[in-house]
Coordinates of N, CA and C in Angstrom, one line a residue:
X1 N 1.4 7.8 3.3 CA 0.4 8.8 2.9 C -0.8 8.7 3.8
X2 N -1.2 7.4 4.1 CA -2.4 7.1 4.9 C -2.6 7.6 6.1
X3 N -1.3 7.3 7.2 CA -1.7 7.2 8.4 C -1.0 8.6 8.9
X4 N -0.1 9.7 7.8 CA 0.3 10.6 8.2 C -0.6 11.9 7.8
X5 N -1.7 11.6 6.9 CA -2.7 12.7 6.6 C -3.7 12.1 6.2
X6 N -4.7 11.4 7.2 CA -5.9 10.9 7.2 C -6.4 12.2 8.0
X7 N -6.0 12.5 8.8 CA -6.6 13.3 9.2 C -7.3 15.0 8.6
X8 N -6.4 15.2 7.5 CA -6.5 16.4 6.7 C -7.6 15.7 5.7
X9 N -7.5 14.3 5.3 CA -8.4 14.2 4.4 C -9.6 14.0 4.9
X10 N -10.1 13.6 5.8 CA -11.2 13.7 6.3 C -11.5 15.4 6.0
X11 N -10.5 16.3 6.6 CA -11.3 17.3 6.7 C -11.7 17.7 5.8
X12 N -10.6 17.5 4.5 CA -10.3 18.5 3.0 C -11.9 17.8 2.5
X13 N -12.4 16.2 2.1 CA -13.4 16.1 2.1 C -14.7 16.7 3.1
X14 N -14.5 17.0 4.1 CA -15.8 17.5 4.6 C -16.6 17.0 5.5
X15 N -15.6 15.5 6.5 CA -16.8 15.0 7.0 C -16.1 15.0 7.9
X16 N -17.1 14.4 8.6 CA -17.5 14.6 10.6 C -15.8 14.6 10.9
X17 N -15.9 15.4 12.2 CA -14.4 15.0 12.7 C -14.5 13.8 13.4
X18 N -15.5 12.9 13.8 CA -15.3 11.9 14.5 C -15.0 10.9 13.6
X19 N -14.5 10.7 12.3 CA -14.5 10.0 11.2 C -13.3 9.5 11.4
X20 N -12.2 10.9 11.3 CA -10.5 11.0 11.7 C -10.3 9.3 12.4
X21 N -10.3 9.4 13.7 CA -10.1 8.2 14.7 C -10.7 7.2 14.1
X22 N -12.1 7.1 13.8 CA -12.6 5.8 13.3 C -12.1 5.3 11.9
X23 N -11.5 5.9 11.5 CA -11.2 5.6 10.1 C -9.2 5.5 10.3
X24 N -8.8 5.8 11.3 CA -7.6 5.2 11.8 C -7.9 4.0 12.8
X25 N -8.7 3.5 13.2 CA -9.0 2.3 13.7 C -9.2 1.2 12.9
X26 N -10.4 1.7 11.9 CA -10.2 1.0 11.0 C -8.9 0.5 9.8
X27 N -8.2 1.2 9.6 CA -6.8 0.9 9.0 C -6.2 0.1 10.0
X28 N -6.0 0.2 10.8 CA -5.2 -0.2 11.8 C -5.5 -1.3 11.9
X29 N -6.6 -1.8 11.9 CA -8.2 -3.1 12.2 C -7.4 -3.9 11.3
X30 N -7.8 -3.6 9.6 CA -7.7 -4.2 9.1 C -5.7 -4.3 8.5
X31 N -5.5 -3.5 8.7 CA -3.6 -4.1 8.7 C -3.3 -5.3 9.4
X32 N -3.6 -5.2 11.0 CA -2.9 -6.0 11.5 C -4.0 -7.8 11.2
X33 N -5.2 -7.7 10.9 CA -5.8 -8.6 10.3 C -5.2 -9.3 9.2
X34 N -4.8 -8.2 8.6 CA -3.8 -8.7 7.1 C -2.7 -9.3 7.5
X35 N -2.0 -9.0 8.1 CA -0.5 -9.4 8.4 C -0.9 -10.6 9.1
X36 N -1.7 -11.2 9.7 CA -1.7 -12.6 10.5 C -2.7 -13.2 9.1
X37 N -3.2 -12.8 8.7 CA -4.1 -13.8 7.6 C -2.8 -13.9 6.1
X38 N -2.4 -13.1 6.2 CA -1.3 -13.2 5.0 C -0.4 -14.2 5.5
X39 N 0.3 -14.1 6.6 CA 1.7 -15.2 6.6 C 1.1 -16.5 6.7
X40 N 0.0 -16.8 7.1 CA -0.7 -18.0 7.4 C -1.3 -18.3 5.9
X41 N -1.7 -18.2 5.3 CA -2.2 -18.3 3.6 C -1.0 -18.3 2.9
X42 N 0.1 -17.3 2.6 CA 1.0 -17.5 2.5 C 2.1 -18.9 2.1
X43 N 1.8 -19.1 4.0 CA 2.7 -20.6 3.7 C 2.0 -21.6 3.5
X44 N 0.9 -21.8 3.7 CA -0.6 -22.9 3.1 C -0.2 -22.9 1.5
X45 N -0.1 -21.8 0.6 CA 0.3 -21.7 -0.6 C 1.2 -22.5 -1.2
X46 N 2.1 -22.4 -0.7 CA 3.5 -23.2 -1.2 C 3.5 -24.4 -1.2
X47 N 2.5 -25.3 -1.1 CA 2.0 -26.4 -1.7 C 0.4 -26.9 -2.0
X48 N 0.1 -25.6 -2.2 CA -1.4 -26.0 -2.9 C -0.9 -25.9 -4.6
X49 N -2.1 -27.1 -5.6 CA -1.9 -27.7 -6.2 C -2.4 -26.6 -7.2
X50 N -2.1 -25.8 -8.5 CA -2.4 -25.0 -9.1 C -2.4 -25.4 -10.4
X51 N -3.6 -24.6 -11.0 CA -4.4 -25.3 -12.2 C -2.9 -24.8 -13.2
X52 N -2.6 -25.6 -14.4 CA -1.8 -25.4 -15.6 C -1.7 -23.9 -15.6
X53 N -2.6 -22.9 -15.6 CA -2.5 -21.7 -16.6 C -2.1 -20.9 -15.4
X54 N -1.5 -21.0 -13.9 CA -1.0 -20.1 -13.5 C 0.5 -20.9 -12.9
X55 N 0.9 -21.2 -13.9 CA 2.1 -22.4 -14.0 C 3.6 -20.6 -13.5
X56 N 2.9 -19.7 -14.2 CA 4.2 -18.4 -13.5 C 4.1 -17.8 -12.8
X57 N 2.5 -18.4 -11.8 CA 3.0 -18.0 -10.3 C 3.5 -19.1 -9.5
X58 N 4.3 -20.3 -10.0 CA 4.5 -21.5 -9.0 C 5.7 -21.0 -8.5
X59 N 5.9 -21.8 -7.5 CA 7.0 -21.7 -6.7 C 8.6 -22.7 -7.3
X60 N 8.2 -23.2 -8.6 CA 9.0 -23.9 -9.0 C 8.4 -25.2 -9.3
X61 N 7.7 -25.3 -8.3 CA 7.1 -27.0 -8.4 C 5.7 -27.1 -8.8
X62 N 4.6 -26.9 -7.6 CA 3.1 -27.4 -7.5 C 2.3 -26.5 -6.8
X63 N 3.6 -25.7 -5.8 CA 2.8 -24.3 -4.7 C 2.7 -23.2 -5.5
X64 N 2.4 -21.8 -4.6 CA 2.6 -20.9 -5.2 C 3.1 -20.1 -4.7
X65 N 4.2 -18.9 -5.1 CA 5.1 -18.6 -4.7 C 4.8 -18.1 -4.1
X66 N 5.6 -17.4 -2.6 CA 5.0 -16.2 -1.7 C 5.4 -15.4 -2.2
X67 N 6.2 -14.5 -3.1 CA 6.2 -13.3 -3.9 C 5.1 -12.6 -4.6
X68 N 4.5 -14.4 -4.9 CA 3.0 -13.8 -5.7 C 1.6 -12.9 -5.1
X69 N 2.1 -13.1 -3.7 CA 1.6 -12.4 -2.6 C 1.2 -10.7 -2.9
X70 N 2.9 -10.2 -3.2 CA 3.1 -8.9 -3.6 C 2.1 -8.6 -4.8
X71 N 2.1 -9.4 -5.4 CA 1.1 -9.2 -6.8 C -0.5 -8.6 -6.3
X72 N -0.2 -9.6 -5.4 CA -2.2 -9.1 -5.4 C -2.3 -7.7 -3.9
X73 N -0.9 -7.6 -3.2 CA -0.7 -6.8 -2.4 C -0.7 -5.5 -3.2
X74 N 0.2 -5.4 -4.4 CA -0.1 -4.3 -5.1 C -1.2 -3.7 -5.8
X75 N -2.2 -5.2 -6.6 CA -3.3 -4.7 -6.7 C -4.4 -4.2 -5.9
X76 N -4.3 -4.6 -4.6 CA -5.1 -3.9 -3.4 C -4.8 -2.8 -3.3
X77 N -3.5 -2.3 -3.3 CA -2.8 -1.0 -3.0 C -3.8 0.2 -4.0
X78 N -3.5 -0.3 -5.4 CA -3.9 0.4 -6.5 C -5.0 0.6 -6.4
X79 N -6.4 -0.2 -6.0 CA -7.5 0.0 -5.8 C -8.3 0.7 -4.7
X80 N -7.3 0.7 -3.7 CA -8.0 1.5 -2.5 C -7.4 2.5 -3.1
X81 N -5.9 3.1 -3.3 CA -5.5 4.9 -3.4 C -6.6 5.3 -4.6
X82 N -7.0 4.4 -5.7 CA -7.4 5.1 -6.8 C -9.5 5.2 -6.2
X83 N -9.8 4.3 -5.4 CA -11.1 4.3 -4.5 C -11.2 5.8 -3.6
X84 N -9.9 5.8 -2.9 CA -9.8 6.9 -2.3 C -9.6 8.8 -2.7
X85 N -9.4 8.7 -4.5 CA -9.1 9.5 -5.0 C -10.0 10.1 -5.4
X86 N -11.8 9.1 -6.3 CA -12.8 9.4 -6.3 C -13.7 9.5 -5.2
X87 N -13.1 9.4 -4.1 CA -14.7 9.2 -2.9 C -15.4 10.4 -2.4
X88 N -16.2 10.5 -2.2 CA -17.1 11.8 -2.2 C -17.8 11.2 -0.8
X89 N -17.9 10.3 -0.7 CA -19.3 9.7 0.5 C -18.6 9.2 2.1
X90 N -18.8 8.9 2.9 CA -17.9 8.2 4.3 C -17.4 6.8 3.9
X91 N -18.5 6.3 3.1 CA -18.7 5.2 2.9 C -17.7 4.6 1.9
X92 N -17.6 5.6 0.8 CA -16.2 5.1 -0.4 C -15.4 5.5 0.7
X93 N -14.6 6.4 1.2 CA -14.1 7.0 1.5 C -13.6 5.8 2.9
X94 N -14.4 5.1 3.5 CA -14.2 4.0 4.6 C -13.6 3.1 3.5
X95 N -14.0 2.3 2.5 CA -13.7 1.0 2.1 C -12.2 1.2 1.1
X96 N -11.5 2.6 0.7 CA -10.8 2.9 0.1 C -9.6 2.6 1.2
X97 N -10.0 2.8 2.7 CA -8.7 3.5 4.0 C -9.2 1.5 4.1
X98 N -10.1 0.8 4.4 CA -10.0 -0.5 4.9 C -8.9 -1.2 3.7
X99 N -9.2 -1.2 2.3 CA -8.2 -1.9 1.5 C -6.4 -1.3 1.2
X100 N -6.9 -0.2 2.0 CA -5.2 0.5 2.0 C -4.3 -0.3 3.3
X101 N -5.5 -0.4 4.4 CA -5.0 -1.0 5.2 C -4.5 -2.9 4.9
X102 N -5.4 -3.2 4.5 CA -5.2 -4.6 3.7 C -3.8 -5.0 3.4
X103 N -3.7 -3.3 2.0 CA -2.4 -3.9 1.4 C -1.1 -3.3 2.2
X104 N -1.2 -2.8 3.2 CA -0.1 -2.2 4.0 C 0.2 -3.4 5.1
X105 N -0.8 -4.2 5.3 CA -0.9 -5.2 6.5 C -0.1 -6.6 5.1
X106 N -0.5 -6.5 4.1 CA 0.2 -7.5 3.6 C 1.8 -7.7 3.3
X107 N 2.5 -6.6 2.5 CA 3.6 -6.3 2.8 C 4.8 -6.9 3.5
X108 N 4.3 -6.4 4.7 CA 5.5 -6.3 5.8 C 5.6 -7.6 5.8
X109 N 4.6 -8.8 6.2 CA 5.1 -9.9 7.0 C 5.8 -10.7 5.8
X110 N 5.2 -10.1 4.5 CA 6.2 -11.0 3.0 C 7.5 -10.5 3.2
X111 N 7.8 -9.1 3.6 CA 9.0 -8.8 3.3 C 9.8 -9.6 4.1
X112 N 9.5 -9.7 5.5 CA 10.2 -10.9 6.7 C 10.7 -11.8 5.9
X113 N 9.2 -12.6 5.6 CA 9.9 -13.6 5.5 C 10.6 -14.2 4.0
X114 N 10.2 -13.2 2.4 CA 11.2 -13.7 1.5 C 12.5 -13.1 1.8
X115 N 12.5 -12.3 2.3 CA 13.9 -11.9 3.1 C 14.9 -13.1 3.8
X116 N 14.1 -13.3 4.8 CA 15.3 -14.5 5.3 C 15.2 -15.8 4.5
X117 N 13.8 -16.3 3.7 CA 14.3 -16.9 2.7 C 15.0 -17.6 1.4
X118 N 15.0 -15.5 1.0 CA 16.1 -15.4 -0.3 C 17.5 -15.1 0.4
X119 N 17.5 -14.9 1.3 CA 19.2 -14.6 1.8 C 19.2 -15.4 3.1
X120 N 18.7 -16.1 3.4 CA 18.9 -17.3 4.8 C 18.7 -16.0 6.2
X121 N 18.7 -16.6 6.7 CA 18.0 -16.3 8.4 C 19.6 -15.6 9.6
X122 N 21.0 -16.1 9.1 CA 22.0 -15.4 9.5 C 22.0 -13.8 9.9
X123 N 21.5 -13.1 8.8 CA 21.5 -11.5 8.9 C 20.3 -11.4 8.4
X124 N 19.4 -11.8 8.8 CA 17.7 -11.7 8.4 C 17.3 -10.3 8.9
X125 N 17.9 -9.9 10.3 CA 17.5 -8.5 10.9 C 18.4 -7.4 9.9
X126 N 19.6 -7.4 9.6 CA 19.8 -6.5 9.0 C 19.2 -6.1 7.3
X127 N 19.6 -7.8 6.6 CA 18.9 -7.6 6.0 C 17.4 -6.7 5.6
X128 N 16.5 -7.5 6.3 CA 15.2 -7.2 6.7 C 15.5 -5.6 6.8
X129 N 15.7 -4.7 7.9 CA 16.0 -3.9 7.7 C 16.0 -2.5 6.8
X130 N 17.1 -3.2 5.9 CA 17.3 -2.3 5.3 C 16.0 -1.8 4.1
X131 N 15.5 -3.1 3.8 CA 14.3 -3.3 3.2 C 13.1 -2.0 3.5
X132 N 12.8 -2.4 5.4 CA 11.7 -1.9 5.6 C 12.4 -0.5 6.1
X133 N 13.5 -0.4 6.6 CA 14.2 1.2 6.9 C 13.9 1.9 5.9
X134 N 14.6 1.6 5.0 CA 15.5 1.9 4.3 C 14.3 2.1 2.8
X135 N 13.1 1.6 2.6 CA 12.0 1.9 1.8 C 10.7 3.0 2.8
X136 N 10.8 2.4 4.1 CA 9.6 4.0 5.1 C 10.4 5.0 5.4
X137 N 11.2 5.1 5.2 CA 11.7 6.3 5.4 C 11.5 7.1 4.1
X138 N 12.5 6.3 3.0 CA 12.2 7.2 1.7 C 10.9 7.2 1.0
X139 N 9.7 6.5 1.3 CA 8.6 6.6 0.8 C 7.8 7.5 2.0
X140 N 8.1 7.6 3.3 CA 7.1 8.5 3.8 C 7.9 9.9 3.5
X141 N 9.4 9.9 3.3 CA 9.4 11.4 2.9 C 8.7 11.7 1.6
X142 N 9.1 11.0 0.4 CA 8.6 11.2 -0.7 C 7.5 11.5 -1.0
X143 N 6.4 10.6 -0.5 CA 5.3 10.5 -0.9 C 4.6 11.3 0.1
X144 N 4.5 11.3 1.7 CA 3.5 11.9 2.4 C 4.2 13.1 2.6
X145 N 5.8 13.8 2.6 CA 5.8 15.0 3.0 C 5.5 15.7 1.5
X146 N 7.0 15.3 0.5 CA 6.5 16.2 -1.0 C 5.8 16.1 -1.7
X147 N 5.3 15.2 -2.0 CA 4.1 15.1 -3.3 C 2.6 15.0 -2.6
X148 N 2.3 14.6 -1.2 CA 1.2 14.8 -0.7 C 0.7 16.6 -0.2
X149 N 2.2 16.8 0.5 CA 1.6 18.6 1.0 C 2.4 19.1 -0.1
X150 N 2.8 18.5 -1.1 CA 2.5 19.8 -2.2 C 1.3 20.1 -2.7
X151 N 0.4 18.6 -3.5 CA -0.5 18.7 -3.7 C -2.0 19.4 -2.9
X152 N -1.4 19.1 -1.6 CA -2.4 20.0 -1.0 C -2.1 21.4 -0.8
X153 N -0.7 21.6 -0.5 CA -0.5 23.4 -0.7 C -1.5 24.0 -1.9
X154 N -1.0 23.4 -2.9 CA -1.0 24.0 -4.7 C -2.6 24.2 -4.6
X155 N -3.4 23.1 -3.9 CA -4.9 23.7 -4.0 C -5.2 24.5 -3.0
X156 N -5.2 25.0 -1.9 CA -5.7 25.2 -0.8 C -6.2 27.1 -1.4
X157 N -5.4 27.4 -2.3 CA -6.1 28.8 -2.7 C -7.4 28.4 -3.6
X158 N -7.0 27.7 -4.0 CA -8.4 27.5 -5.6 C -9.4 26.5 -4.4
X159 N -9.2 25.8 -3.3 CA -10.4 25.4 -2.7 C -10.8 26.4 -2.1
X160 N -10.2 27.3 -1.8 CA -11.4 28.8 -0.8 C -12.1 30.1 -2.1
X161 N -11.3 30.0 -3.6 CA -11.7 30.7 -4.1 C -12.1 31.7 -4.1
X162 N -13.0 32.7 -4.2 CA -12.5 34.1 -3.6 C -13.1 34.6 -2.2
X163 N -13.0 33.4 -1.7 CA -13.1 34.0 0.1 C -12.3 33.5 0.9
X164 N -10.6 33.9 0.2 CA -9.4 32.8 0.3 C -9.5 34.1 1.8
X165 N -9.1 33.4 2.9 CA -8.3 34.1 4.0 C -6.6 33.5 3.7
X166 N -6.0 34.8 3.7 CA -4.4 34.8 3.3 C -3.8 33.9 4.7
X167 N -4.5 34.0 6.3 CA -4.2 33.1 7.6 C -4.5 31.8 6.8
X168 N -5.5 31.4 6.0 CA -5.6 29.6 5.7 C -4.6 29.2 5.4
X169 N -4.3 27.6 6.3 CA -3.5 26.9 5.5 C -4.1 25.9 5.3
X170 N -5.9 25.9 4.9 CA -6.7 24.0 5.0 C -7.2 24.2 3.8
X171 N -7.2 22.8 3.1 CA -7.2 23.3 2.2 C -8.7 21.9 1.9
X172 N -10.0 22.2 1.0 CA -10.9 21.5 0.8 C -11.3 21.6 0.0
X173 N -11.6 20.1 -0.5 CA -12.5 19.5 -1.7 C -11.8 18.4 -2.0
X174 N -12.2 17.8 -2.6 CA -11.8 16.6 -3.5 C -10.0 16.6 -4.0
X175 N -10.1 17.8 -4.6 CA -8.5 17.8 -5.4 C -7.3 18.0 -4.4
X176 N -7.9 18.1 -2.9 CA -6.6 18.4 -2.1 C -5.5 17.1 -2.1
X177 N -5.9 16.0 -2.1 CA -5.5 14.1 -2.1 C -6.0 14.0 -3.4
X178 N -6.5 14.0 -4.3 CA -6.5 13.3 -5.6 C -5.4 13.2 -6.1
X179 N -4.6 14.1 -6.8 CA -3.4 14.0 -7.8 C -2.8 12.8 -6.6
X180 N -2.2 13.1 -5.4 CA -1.8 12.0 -4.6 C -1.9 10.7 -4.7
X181 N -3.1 10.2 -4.6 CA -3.8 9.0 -4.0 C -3.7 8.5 -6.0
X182 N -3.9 9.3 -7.4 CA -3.5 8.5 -8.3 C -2.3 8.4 -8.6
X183 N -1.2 9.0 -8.1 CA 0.3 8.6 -7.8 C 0.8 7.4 -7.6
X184 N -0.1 7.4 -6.0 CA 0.5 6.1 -5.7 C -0.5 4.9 -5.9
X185 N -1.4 5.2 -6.5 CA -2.0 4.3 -7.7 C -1.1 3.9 -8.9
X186 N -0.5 4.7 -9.2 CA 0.3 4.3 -10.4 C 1.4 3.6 -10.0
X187 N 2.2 4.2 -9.0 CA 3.3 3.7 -8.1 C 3.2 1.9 -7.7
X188 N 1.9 1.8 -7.3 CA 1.2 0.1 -6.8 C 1.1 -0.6 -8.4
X189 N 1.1 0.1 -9.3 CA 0.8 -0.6 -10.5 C 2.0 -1.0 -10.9
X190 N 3.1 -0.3 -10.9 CA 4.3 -0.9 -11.0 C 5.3 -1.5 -10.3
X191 N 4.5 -1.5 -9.5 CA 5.2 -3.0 -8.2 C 5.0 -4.4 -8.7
X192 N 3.4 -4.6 -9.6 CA 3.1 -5.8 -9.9 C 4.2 -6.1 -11.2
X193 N 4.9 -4.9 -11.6 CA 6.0 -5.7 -12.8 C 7.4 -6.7 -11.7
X194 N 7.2 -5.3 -10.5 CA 8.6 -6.5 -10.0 C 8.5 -7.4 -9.3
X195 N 7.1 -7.1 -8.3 CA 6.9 -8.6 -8.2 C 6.7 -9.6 -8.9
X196 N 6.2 -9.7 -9.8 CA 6.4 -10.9 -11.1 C 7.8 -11.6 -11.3
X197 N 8.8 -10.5 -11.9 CA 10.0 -10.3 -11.6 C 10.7 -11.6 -10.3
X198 N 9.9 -11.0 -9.5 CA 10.7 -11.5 -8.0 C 10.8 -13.3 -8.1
X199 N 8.9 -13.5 -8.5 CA 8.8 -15.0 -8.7 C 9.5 -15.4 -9.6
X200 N 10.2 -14.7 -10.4 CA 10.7 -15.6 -11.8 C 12.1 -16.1 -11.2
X201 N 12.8 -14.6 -10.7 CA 14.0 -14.5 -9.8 C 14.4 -15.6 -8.8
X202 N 13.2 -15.5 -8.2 CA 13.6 -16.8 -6.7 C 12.6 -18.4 -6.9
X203 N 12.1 -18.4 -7.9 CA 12.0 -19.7 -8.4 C 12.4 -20.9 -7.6
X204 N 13.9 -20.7 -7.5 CA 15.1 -21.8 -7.4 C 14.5 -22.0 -5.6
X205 N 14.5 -20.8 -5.0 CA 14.1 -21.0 -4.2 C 13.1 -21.2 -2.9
X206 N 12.0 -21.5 -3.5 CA 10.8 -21.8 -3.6 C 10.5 -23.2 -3.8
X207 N 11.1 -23.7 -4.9 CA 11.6 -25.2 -5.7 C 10.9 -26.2 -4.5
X208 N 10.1 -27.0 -5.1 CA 9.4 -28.0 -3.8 C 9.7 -29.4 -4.6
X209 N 10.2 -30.2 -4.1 CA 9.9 -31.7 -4.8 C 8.8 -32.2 -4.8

């Protein structure tokens, strides 16, 4: 959704075109930030000593699970699309694209590696794979071609209102990415059931003496 129509939302809200690029730098910035700060915390985790009451995110023993990862990756997720749904200013509108970027940079490097973890390192590329193929494909169709440029088609007459030119196809205000951006807010909120899920699932193997 992000990196295929940042650019329309910049417009559809209204601000500078020089925003477009800087606000894809910034995602960019902070993804690949995420993805080296995640695998590194990550595996530091898996034997830090955790208080009694988060005993169902352990890894079996005393760490904490890298699954648990996804937990707070999905809560980042939810919080930037649903930041980015109300933003009116550069400034919401900047910190909504930096935590989207966050939770997009966290992701991947989990998926690596509970992947070759839960199924060993033999077919880790195919594996792996099919995971990251096989979920961007069907979420960038899903989400950034139909349910993003629908939502933006369906407004683009009610944002020009009656000085619609029948040539527009731009469509501006707020409601062009809103219904969107709380989609896949909702969508990030239910990742945190399966990640939960995942830690309970791979427990066994996580298991630290």
């Amino acid at each position: 959704v992000m990196t295929n129509n940042i650019g329309q939302m910049t417009e559809a809200l209204g601000f500078d075109s020089d925003l477009t690029p800087a606000s894809l730098a910034l995602f960019s910035a902070a993804q690949a930030a995420s993805r080296v700060i995640t695998g590194a915390v990550s595996e530091a985790a898996l034997s830090w000593k955790l208080p009694w009451f988060c005993g169902y995110l352990s890894s079996g023993g005393k760490g904490l699970a890298r699954p648990a990862f996804l937990v707070v990756a999905s809560v980042v997720s939810a919080a930037a699309h649903f930041s980015l749904a109300i933003a009116t200013t550069e400034e919401g509108f900047a910190l909504g694209v930096t935590l989207a970027g966050i939770a997009f940079g966290m992701v991947w490097p989990l998926m690596v590696l509970i992947t070759g973890e839960v199924f060993g390192t033999l077919h880790v590329g195919a594996n792996y794979m099919f995971f990251d193929g096989f979920s961007s494909a069907a979420g960038t169709l899903l989400l950034s071609k139909f349910v993003a440029q629908t939502v933006y088609d369906d407004h683009i007459d009610e944002s020009h209102g009656d000085s619609i030119d029948e040539g527009s196809n731009r469509c501006f205000g707020t409601e062009c990415f809103q219904l969107s951006h709380f989609i896949v807010s909702v969508l990030s909120l239910t990742c945190i059931i399966s990640s939960v899920g995942l830690i309970w699932t791979t427990k066994d193997v996580y298991r630290r003496s």
